[in-house]
mmCIF file of C-alpha atoms in Angstrom:
data_model
loop_
_atom_site.group_PDB
_atom_site.id
_atom_site.type_symbol
_atom_site.label_atom_id
_atom_site.label_comp_id
_atom_site.label_asym_id
_atom_site.label_seq_id
_atom_site.Cartn_x
_atom_site.Cartn_y
_atom_site.Cartn_z
ATOM 1 C CA MET A 1 38.922 138.737 127.221
ATOM 2 C CA PHE A 2 41.157 139.306 130.180
ATOM 3 C CA ARG A 3 42.772 137.120 132.798
ATOM 4 C CA PHE A 4 43.176 137.721 136.428
ATOM 5 C CA HIS A 5 46.839 137.738 137.333
ATOM 6 C CA LYS A 6 47.925 135.669 140.268
ATOM 7 C CA PRO A 7 49.500 137.871 142.935
ATOM 8 C CA LEU A 8 53.241 137.465 143.264
ATOM 9 C CA ASP A 9 54.610 135.158 145.938
ATOM 10 C CA ILE A 10 56.344 137.020 148.742
ATOM 11 C CA VAL A 11 59.866 136.090 149.771
ATOM 12 C CA THR A 12 61.103 137.863 152.907
ATOM 13 C CA LEU A 13 64.669 138.396 153.993
ATOM 14 C CA PHE A 14 65.102 139.147 157.668
ATOM 15 C CA HIS A 15 68.210 141.277 157.268
ATOM 16 C CA LYS A 16 70.854 142.685 159.595
ATOM 17 C CA THR A 17 72.430 145.806 158.118
ATOM 18 C CA GLY A 18 75.831 145.505 159.813
ATOM 19 C CA SER A 19 76.311 141.890 158.783
ATOM 20 C CA PRO A 20 78.390 141.280 155.634
ATOM 21 C CA ALA A 21 76.730 137.865 155.228
ATOM 22 C CA SER A 22 73.265 139.391 155.405
ATOM 23 C CA THR A 23 74.239 142.120 152.928
ATOM 24 C CA ARG A 24 75.537 139.479 150.478
ATOM 25 C CA VAL A 25 72.254 137.560 150.782
ATOM 26 C CA ALA A 26 70.238 140.760 150.208
ATOM 27 C CA ASN A 27 72.222 141.557 147.055
ATOM 28 C CA PHE A 28 71.929 137.967 145.858
ATOM 29 C CA LEU A 29 68.141 137.905 146.373
ATOM 30 C CA LYS A 30 67.770 141.229 144.536
ATOM 31 C CA GLN A 31 69.616 139.677 141.601
ATOM 32 C CA VAL A 32 67.502 136.487 141.666
ATOM 33 C CA SER A 33 64.314 138.566 141.882
ATOM 34 C CA ALA A 34 65.393 140.756 138.954
ATOM 35 C CA ASN A 35 66.258 137.686 136.867
ATOM 36 C CA ALA A 36 62.905 136.082 137.709
ATOM 37 C CA SER A 37 60.950 139.158 136.643
ATOM 38 C CA GLU A 38 63.057 139.458 133.484
ATOM 39 C CA THR A 39 62.200 135.855 132.581
ATOM 40 C CA ALA A 40 58.519 136.446 133.319
ATOM 41 C CA THR A 41 58.287 139.238 130.759
ATOM 42 C CA GLU A 42 59.946 137.441 127.850
ATOM 43 C CA ASP A 43 57.899 136.710 124.741
ATOM 44 C CA GLN A 44 56.377 133.347 125.560
ATOM 45 C CA ALA A 45 55.700 132.539 121.886
ATOM 46 C CA SER A 46 59.407 132.360 121.076
ATOM 47 C CA ASP A 47 60.778 131.260 124.438
ATOM 48 C CA HIS A 48 60.510 127.533 125.067
ATOM 49 C CA SER A 49 63.189 127.351 127.763
ATOM 50 C CA HIS A 50 60.527 126.878 130.442
ATOM 51 C CA GLN A 51 59.690 123.565 128.734
ATOM 52 C CA THR A 52 63.231 122.408 128.020
ATOM 53 C CA ASN A 53 64.675 123.494 131.363
ATOM 54 C CA PRO A 54 61.817 124.065 133.823
ATOM 55 C CA THR A 55 63.986 124.536 136.927
ATOM 56 C CA ARG A 56 66.285 127.087 135.274
ATOM 57 C CA SER A 57 64.972 129.908 137.397
ATOM 58 C CA ARG A 58 62.362 130.849 139.923
ATOM 59 C CA GLN A 59 59.039 132.331 138.894
ATOM 60 C CA GLU A 60 58.670 136.018 139.594
ATOM 61 C CA PHE A 61 58.288 136.955 143.258
ATOM 62 C CA GLU A 62 58.049 140.037 145.436
ATOM 63 C CA LEU A 63 61.143 140.499 147.575
ATOM 64 C CA ASP A 64 60.565 141.981 151.018
ATOM 65 C CA ILE A 65 63.754 142.944 152.859
ATOM 66 C CA THR A 66 63.200 143.932 156.469
ATOM 67 C CA GLU A 67 65.487 144.808 159.341
ATOM 68 C CA ASP A 68 62.659 144.294 161.818
ATOM 69 C CA PRO A 69 62.534 141.020 163.719
ATOM 70 C CA PRO A 70 59.612 138.759 162.880
ATOM 71 C CA THR A 71 56.430 138.971 164.904
ATOM 72 C CA ALA A 72 55.787 136.120 167.329
ATOM 73 C CA GLY A 73 53.308 134.670 164.830
ATOM 74 C CA GLN A 74 55.808 134.897 161.981
ATOM 75 C CA LEU A 75 58.503 133.245 164.094
ATOM 76 C CA LYS A 76 56.169 130.372 164.976
ATOM 77 C CA THR A 77 55.447 129.889 161.261
ATOM 78 C CA ILE A 78 59.159 130.050 160.353
ATOM 79 C CA LEU A 79 59.944 127.420 162.991
ATOM 80 C CA GLU A 80 57.259 125.162 161.505
ATOM 81 C CA TYR A 81 58.751 125.661 158.029
ATOM 82 C CA VAL A 82 62.293 124.681 159.076
ATOM 83 C CA GLY A 83 61.251 121.735 161.248
ATOM 84 C CA LYS A 84 62.321 120.609 164.706
ATOM 85 C CA ASN A 85 65.863 119.664 163.698
ATOM 86 C CA ARG A 86 66.666 123.181 162.429
ATOM 87 C CA ILE A 87 65.192 125.336 165.218
ATOM 88 C CA SER A 88 68.663 126.219 166.520
ATOM 89 C CA SER A 89 69.542 127.652 163.088
ATOM 90 C CA ILE A 90 66.771 130.236 163.590
ATOM 91 C CA VAL A 91 66.983 131.064 167.329
ATOM 92 C CA LYS A 92 70.307 130.917 169.201
ATOM 93 C CA GLY A 93 70.425 128.272 171.908
ATOM 94 C CA ALA A 94 66.952 126.856 171.251
ATOM 95 C CA THR A 95 66.155 123.223 170.531
ATOM 96 C CA THR A 96 62.353 123.233 170.842
ATOM 97 C CA GLU A 97 59.677 125.564 169.545
ATOM 98 C CA ASN A 98 58.689 126.638 173.083
ATOM 99 C CA GLU A 99 62.312 127.318 173.991
ATOM 100 C CA ALA A 100 62.774 129.304 170.775
ATOM 101 C CA MET A 101 59.714 131.436 171.466
ATOM 102 C CA LYS A 102 60.866 132.077 175.040
ATOM 103 C CA LYS A 103 64.414 133.041 174.012
ATOM 104 C CA PHE A 104 63.059 135.267 171.240
ATOM 105 C CA MET A 105 60.665 137.052 173.611
ATOM 106 C CA GLU A 106 63.504 137.590 176.098
ATOM 107 C CA ASN A 107 65.744 139.086 173.424
ATOM 108 C CA THR A 108 64.944 139.483 169.723
ATOM 109 C CA GLY A 109 68.711 139.460 169.163
ATOM 110 C CA ASN A 110 68.533 135.688 169.609
ATOM 111 C CA PHE A 111 66.908 135.538 166.172
ATOM 112 C CA ARG A 112 69.669 134.596 163.719
ATOM 113 C CA ARG A 113 69.990 136.510 160.478
ATOM 114 C CA PRO A 114 69.937 136.315 157.550
ATOM 115 C CA VAL A 115 66.753 134.263 157.298
ATOM 116 C CA VAL A 116 64.975 133.843 153.955
ATOM 117 C CA VAL A 117 61.294 132.866 154.020
ATOM 118 C CA ASP A 118 59.074 131.851 151.113
ATOM 119 C CA TRP A 119 55.652 132.281 152.715
ATOM 120 C CA HIS A 120 53.644 130.899 149.793
ATOM 121 C CA HIS A 121 55.558 127.625 149.557
ATOM 122 C CA GLY A 122 56.137 127.157 153.286
ATOM 123 C CA LYS A 123 59.926 127.146 153.260
ATOM 124 C CA ALA A 124 62.576 128.982 155.232
ATOM 125 C CA ILE A 125 66.333 128.882 155.564
ATOM 126 C CA ALA A 126 68.835 130.567 157.848
ATOM 127 C CA SER A 127 71.915 130.636 155.687
ATOM 128 C CA GLU A 128 74.295 132.855 153.791
ATOM 129 C CA ASN A 129 75.002 130.038 151.324
ATOM 130 C CA GLU A 130 73.711 131.237 147.958
ATOM 131 C CA SER A 131 73.460 127.686 146.582
ATOM 132 C CA GLU A 132 71.246 126.581 149.479
ATOM 133 C CA ILE A 133 69.022 129.652 149.126
ATOM 134 C CA LEU A 134 68.704 129.225 145.358
ATOM 135 C CA LYS A 135 67.941 125.521 145.809
ATOM 136 C CA MET A 136 65.129 126.395 148.232
ATOM 137 C CA LEU A 137 63.667 128.953 145.815
ATOM 138 C CA GLU A 138 63.919 126.661 142.793
ATOM 139 C CA GLU A 139 62.492 123.628 144.620
ATOM 140 C CA THR A 140 59.341 125.591 145.296
ATOM 141 C CA LYS A 141 58.926 126.239 141.572
ATOM 142 C CA SER A 142 59.272 122.578 140.596
ATOM 143 C CA GLU A 143 56.675 121.524 143.170
ATOM 144 C CA GLU A 144 53.904 123.678 141.694
#
């Protein structure tokens, strides 16, 4: 018998190369992704840590690091994920979704980076704080 494997969740980092904060987040996410895939390949018969400490780490995911700005559709989705109170953390000077879209279309530089998006779990964060990013990634695991 064989099982169909669930495709990996995709986590995207909208990255800015010249930004030290964005570079730190990229390196951090690479480490988290590597740790998640390491955990996923352990011998499940002898490893019971997923039962004794289920939020210890994130399930394996595919990390997509891009320097491109999001598409208009992606930005709209990201804004929905963060909620109305956090729109200004994604687009400089915006307080509403319409304002954010307008400012983004005028200048994609208004899009703040780094932004981490977990498309499968509907979460996004504009932060360089590793604890906040890890919390977002781990919360998605515990909600499954």
